[in-house]
Short mmCIF file of C-alpha atoms in Angstrom, two decimals:
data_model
loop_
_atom_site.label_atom_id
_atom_site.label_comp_id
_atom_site.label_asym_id
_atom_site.label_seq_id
_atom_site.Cartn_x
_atom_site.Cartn_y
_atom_site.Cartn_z
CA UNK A 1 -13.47 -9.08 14.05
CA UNK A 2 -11.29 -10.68 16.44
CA UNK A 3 -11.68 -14.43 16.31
CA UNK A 4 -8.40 -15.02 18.00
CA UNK A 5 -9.37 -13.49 21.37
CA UNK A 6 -11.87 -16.49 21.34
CA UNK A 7 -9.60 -19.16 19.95
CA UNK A 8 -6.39 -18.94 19.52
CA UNK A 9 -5.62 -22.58 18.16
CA UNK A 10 -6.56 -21.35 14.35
CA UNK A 11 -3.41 -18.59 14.40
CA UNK A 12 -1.01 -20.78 16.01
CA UNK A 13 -2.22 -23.19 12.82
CA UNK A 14 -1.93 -20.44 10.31
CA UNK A 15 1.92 -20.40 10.96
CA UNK A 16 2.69 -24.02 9.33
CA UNK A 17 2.01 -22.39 6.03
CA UNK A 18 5.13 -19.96 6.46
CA UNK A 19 9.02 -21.26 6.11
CA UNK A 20 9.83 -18.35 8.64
CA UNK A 21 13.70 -18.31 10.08
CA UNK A 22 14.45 -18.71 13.52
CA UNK A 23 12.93 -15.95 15.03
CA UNK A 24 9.66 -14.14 14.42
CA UNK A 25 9.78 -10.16 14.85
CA UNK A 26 5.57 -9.93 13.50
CA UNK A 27 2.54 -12.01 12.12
CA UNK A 28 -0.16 -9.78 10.96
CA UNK A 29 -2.96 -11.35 9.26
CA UNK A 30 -5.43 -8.23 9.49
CA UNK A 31 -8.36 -10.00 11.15
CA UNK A 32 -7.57 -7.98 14.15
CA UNK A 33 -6.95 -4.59 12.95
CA UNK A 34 -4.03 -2.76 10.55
CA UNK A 35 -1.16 -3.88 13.00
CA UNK A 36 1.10 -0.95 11.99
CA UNK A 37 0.64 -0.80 8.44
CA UNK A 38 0.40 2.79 6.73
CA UNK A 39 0.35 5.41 4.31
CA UNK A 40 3.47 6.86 3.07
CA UNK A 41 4.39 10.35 3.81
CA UNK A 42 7.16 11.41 1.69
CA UNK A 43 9.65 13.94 2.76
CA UNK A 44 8.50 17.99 2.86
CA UNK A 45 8.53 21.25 4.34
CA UNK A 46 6.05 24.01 4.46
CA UNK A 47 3.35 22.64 3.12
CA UNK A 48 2.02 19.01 1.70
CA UNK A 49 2.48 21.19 -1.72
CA UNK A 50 6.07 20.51 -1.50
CA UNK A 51 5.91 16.92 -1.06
CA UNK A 52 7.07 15.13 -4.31
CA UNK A 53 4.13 14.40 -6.49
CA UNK A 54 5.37 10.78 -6.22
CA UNK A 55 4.83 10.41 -3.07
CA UNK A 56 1.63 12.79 -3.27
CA UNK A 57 -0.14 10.34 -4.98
CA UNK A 58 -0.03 7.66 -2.45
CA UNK A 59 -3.16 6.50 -0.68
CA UNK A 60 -3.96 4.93 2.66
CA UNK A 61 -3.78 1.40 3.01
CA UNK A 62 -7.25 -0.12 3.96
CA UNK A 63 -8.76 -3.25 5.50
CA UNK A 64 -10.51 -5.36 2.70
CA UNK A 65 -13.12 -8.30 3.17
CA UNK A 66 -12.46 -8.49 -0.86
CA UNK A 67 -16.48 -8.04 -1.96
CA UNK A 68 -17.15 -7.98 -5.65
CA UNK A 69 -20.30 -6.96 -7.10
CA UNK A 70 -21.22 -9.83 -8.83
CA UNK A 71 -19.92 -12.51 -6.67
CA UNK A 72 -19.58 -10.67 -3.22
CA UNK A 73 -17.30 -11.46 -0.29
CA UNK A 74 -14.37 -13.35 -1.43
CA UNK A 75 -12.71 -13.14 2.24
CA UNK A 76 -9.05 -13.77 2.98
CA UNK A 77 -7.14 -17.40 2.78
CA UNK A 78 -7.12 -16.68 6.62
CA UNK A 79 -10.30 -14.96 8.26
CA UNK A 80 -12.56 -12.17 6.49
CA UNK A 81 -10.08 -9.24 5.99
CA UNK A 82 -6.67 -8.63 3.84
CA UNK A 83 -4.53 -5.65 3.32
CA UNK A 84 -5.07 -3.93 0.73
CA UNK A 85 -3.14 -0.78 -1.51
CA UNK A 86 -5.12 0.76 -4.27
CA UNK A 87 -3.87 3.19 -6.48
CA UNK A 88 -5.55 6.30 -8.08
CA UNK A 89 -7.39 5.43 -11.78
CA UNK A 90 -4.56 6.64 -13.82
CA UNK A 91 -2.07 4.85 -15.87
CA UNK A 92 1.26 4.59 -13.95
CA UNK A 93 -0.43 6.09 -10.70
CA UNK A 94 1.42 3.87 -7.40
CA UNK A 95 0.74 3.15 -4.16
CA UNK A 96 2.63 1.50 -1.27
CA UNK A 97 2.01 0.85 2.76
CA UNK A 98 4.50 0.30 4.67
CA UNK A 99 5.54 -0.80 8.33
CA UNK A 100 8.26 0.93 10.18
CA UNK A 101 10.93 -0.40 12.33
CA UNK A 102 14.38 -1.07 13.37
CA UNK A 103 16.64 -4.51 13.29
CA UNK A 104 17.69 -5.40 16.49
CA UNK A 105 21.07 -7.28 15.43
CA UNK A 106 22.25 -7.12 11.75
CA UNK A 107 21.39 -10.80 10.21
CA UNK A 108 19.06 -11.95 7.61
CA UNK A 109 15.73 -10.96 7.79
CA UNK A 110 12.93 -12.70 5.53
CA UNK A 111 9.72 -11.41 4.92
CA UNK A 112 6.53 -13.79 3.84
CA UNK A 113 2.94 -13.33 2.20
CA UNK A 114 0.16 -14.45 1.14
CA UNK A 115 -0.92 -11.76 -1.85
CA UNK A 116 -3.13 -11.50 -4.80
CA UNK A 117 -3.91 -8.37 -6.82
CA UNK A 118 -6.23 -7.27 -9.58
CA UNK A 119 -7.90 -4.42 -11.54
CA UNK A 120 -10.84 -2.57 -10.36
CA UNK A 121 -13.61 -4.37 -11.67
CA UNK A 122 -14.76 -0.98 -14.37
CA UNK A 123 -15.22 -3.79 -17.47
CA UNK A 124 -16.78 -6.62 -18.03
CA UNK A 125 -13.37 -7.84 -19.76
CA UNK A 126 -10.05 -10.23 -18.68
CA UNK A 127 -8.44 -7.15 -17.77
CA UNK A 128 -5.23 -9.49 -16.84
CA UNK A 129 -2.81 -6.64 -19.12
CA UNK A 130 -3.95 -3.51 -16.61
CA UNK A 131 -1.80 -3.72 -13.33
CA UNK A 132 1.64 -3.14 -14.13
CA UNK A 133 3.57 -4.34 -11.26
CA UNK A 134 3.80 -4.86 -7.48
CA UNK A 135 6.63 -5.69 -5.58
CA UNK A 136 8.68 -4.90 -2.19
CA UNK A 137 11.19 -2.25 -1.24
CA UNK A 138 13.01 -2.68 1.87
CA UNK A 139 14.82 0.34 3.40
CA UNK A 140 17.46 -0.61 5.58
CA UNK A 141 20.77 1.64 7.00
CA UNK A 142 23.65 -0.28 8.80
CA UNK A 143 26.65 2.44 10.14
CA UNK A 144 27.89 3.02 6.84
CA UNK A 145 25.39 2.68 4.25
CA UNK A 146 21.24 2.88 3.59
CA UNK A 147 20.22 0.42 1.15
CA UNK A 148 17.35 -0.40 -0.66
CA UNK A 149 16.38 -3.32 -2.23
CA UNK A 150 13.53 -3.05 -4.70
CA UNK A 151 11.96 -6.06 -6.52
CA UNK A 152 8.97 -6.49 -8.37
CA UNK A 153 6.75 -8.30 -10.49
CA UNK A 154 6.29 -6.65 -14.34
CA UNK A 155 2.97 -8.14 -14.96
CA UNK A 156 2.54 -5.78 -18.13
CA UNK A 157 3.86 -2.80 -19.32
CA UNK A 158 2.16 -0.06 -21.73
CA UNK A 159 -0.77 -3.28 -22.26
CA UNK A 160 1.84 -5.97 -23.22
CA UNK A 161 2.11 -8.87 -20.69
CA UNK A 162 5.31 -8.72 -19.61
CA UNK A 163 5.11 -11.69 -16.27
CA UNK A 164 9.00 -11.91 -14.58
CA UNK A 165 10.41 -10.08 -11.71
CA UNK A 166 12.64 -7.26 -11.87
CA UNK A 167 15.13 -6.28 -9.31
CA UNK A 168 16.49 -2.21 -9.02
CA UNK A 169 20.30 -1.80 -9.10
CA UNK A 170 20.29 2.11 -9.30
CA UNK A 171 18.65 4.96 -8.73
CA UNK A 172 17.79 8.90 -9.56
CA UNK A 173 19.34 11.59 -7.82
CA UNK A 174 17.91 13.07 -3.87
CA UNK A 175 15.63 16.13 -4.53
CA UNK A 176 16.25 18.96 -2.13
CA UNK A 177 12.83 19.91 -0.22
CA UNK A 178 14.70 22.05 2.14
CA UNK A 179 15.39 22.84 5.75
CA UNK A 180 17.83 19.73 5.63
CA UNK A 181 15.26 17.79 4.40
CA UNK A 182 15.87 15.80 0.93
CA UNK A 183 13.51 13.41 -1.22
CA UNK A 184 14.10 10.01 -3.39
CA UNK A 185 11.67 9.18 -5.49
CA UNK A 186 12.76 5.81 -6.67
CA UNK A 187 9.63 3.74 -7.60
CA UNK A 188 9.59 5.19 -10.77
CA UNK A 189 9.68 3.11 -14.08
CA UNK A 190 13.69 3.60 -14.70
CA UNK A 191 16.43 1.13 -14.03
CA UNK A 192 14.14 -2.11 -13.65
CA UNK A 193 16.15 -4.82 -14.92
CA UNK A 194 15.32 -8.64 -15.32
CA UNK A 195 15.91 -10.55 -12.75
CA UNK A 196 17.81 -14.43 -14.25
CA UNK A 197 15.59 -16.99 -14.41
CA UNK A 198 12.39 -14.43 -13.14
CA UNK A 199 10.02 -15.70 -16.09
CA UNK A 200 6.45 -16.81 -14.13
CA UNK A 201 2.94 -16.58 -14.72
CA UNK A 202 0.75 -16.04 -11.95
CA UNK A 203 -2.53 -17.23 -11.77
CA UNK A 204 -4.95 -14.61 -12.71
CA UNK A 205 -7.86 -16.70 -13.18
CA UNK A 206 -10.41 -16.14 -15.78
CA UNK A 207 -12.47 -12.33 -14.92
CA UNK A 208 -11.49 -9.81 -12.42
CA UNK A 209 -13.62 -10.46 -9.62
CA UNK A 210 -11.94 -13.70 -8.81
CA UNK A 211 -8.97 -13.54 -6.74
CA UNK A 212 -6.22 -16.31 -5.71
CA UNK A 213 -3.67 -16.32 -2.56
CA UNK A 214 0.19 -16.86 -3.92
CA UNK A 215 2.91 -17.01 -1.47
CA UNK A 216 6.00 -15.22 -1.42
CA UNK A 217 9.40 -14.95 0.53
CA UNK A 218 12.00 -12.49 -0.16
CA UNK A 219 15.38 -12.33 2.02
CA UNK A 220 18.07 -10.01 2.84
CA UNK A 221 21.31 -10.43 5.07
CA UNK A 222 21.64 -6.89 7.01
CA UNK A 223 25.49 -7.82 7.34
CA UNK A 224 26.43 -8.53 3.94
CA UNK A 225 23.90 -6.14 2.24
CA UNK A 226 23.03 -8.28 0.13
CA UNK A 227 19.54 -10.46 -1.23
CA UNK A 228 19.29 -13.94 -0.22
CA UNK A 229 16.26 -15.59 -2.22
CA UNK A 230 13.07 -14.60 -3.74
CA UNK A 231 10.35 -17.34 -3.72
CA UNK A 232 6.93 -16.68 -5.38
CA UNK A 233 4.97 -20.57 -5.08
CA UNK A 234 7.44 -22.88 -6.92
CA UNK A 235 9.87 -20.40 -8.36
CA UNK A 236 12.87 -20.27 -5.95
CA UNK A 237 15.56 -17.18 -7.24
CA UNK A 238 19.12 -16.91 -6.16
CA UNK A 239 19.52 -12.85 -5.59
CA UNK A 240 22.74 -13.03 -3.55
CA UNK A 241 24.71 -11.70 -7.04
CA UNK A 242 22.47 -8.99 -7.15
CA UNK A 243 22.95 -5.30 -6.74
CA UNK A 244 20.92 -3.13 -4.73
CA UNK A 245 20.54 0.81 -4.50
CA UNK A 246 23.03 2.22 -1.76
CA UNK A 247 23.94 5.18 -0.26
CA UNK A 248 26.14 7.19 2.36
CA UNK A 249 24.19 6.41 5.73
CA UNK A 250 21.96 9.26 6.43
CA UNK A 251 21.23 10.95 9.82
CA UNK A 252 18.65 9.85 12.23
CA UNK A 253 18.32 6.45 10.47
CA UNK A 254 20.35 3.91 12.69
CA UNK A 255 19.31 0.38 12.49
CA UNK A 256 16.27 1.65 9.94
CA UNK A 257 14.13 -1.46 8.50
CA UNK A 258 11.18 -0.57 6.93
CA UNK A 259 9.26 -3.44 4.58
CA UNK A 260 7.11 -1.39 1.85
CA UNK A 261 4.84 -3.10 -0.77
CA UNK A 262 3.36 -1.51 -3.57
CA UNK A 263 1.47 -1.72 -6.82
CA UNK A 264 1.12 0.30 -9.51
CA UNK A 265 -1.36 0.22 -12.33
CA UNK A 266 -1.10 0.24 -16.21
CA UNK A 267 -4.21 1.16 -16.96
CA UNK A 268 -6.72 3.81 -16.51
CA UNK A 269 -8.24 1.41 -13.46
CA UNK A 270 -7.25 1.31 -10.06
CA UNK A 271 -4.65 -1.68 -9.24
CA UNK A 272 -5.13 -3.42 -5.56
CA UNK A 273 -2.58 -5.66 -4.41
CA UNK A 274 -4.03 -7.40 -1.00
CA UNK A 275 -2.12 -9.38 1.90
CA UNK A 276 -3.72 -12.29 3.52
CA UNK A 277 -0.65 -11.91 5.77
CA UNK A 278 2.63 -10.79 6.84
CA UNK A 279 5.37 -12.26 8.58
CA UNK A 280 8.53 -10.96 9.21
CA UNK A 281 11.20 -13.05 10.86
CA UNK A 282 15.44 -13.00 11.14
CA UNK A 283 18.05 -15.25 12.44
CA UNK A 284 19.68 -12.89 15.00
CA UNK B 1 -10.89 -6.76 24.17
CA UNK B 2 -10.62 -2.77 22.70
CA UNK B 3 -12.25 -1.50 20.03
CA UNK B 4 -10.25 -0.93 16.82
CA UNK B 5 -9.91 1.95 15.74
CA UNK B 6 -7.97 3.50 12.70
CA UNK B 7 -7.65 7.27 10.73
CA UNK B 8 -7.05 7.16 7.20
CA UNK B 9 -5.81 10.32 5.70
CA UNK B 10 -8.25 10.54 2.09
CA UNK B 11 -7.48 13.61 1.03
CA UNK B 12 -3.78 14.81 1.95
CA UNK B 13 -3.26 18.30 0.43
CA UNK B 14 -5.40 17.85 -2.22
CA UNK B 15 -7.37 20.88 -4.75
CA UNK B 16 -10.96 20.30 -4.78
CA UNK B 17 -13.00 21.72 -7.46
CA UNK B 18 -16.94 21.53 -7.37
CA UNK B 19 -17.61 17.40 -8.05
CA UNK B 20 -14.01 16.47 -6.78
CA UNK B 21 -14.20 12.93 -5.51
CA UNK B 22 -11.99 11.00 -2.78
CA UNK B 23 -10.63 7.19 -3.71
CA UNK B 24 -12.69 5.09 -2.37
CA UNK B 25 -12.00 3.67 1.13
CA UNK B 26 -13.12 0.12 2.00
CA UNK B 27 -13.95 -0.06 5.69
CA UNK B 28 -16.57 -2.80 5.73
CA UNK B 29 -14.95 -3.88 9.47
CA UNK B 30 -15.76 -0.09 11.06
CA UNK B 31 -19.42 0.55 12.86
CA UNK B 32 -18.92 4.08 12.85
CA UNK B 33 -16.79 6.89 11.01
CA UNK B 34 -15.89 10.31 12.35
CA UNK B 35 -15.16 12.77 8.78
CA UNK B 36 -13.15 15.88 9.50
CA UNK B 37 -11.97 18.63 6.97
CA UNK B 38 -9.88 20.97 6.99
CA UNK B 39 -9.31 23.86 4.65
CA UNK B 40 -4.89 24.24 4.55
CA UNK B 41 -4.85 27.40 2.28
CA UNK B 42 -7.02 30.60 1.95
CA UNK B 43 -8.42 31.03 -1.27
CA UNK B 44 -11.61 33.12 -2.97
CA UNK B 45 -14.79 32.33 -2.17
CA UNK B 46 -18.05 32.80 -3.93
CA UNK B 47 -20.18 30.63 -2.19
CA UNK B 48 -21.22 27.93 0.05
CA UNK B 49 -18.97 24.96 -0.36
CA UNK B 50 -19.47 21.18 1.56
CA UNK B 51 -19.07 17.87 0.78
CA UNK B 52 -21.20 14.91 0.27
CA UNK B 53 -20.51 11.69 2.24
CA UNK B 54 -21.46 8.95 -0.30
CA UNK B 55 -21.34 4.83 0.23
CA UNK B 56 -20.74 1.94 -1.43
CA UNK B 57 -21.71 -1.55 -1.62
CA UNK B 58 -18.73 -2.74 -4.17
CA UNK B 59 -16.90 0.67 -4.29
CA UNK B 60 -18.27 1.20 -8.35
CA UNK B 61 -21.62 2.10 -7.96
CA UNK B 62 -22.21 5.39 -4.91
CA UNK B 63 -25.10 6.41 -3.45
CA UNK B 64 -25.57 9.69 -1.58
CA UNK B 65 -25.81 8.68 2.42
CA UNK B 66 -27.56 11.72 3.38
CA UNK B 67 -25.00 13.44 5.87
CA UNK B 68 -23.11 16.73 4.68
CA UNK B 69 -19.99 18.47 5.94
CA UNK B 70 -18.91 22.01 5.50
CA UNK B 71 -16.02 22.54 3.96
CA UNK B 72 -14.31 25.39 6.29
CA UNK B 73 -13.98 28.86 4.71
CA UNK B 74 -11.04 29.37 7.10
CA UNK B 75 -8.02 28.15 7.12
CA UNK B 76 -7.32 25.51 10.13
CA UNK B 77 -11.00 25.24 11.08
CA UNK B 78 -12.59 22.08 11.18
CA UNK B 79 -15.76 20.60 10.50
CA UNK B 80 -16.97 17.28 11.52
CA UNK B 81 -19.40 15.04 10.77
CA UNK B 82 -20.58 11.62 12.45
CA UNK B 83 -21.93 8.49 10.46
CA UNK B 84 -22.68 4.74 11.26
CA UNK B 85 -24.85 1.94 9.76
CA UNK B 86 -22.54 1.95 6.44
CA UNK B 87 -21.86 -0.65 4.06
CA UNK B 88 -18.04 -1.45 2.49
CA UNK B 89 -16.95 1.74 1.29
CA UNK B 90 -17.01 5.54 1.68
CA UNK B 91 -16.16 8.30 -0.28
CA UNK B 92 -16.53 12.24 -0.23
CA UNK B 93 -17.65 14.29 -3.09
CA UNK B 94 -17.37 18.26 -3.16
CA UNK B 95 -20.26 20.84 -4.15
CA UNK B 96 -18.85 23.93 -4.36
CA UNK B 97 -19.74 27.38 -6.87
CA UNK B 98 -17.87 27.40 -10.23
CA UNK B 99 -14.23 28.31 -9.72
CA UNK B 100 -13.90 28.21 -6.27
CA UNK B 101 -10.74 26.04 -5.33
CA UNK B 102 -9.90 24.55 -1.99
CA UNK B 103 -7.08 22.93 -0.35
CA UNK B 104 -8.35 20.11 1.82
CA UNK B 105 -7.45 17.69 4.10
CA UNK B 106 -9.77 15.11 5.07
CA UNK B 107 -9.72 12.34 7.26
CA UNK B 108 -11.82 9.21 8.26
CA UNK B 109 -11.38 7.96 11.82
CA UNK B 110 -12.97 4.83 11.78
CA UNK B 111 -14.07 2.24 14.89
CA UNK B 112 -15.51 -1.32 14.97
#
């Protein structure tokens, strides 16, 4: 499990594959263990009935070696294991993990990975129309505001390929759960728009039991509030015209910065969206 | 170097009829897993209700592993169960009497 604790040369390595700014808050490449990542509770009181069926949905993330039946263990680009989110086997069902912390000055922060996703494997078929989308919300709160920005890929939608990135400008209403407590739910399919220029096809290869590692980098200046770039391989995207959803700062939230991935599918098959790896860094 | 160690959450407030299933969890890494459930609301009862621990070689095609937990008739009690030796994936499935309905949470706490 651990191959760095008898060599540490091959992480050190792993970095030159990132573009990470000057400093490096984590590197997770989930050969040695979750590193933080988790399920997503959503807001509630009383009982998990009152959660919003949104968020009820959501599953624990899970440590993946990436075995297929007929082929077996694909492994990650680095080491045996990946993150990976699956949803539940129902069209439109989500899933996210996420990874909690704070920003220790307001500057740009830029988070990096190495991802692939696919269908469950239920058909002998292509199968390349039946995950929707996966992207990354970041929730951030400065002293005035909480933001957060939302992008994704559309891969298809209702079994048309669709293949650009979105970005969220706006949002749904809080839902009142009580006690003080409110709920968002805003990973839902309103208010996507296109992003300029977001037209790319991934590379899905040929059945669904082969898998291949794309990089991505998406950045966001904590003093401006506002995207930097969005890289996925060779597609580099301006976002810094872009709006993002924002909101009166909340209680209890100061200097919030949680990164959250998630995937949802389009079909009656689970979606999985895995991570080789993680890096978060900022210029602070 | 520590063992690691992790608890994933597989059912979280979720109504289990007789044959409900959990998604599958992949945990190919972990030598051992401790299942727990516990029952969150009373309900009815007309009979003897448990669930199945089933594995997985590609998380598709389950096979019964053999070990069985209760599912708790009261509310906050909780059953365990203890498993190792598995291959990528487990799952739980429920056996309970027609009708019967119960609240569940279930966890895996997993270590490799």
């Amino acid at each position: 499990m651990n191959r760095h604790a008898i060599d540490p040369v091959p992480r050190e390595m792993d970095l030159s594959r990132f573009d990470p700014l000057s400093r490096i808050m984590f590197y997770d490449d989930f050969n040695h263990g979750m590193s933080g990542w988790t399920i997503l509770t959503g807001n509630y009181t009383g009982s998990l009935r009152n959660m919003h069926p949104g968020y009820r949905q959501f599953t624990p993330p899970m440590l993946s070696n990436l075995t297929q039946w007929d082929g077996g263990t694909h492994g990650g680009l680095s080491g045996s294991y990946a993150l990976k989110l699956a949803t539940r086997p129902n069209a439109g069902a989500q899933t996210v993990s996420l990874k909690r912390l704070t920003y220790p000055k307001a500057c740009t922060m830029q988070v990096e990975a190495f991802f692939t996703f696919k269908p469950e494997a239920t058909e002998l078929e292509l199968s390349d129309h039946d995950v929707r989308s996966f992207g990354f919300v970041l929730d951030i709160q400065n002293a005035q505001y909480r933001v957060l920005p939302q992008i994704r890929y559309l891969n298809a939608l209702d079994g048309t390929l669709a293949n650009r990135w979105q970005y969220k400008p706006r949002t749904r209403e809080f839902d009142d759960v009580g006690d003080r407590t409110v709920t968002l739910y805003h990973y839902g399919e309103e208010n996507w728009v296109d992003i300029p220029g977001g037209s790319q096809t991934l590379c899905y290869n040929e059945i669904p039991t082969k898998i291949n590692w794309h990089y991505f980098r998406l950045g966001f200046d904590i003093r401006t509030l506002r995207y930097t770039e969005l890289q996925c391989n060779d597609l580099v995207l301006d976002l810094s015209g872009l709006e993002t959803l924002k909101f009166d700062a909340m209680p209890n939230l100061s200097n919030l910065f949680n990164i959250i991935p998630f995937v949802e599918t389009d079909s009656r098959k689970r979606a999985f969206l895995y991570f080789d790896s993680i890096l978060l860094s900022g210029d602070w | 170097m520590l063992a690691e160690s992790y608890t994933a959450v597989i059912a979280r407030g979720e109504d289990w009829t007789d044959g409900s299933a959990t998604e599958p969890y992949e945990a190919s890494w972990a030598r051992e897993a401790a299942i727990s459930l516990r029952r969150l609301e009373a309900a009815p009862s007309s009979g003897a209700a448990s669930a199945r621990v089933q594995v997985s070689l590609d998380g598709l095609h389950w096979v019964d592993e053999g070990t069985v937990v209760a599912i708790p008739s009261e509310v906050d009690t909780v059953t365990l169960a203890r498993i190792t030796g598995f291959p990528g994936y487990l799952r739980l499935v429920a056996d309970m009497a027609d009708g019967d309905t119960a609240f569940m949470l279930a966890t895996l706490s997993l270590k490799g």
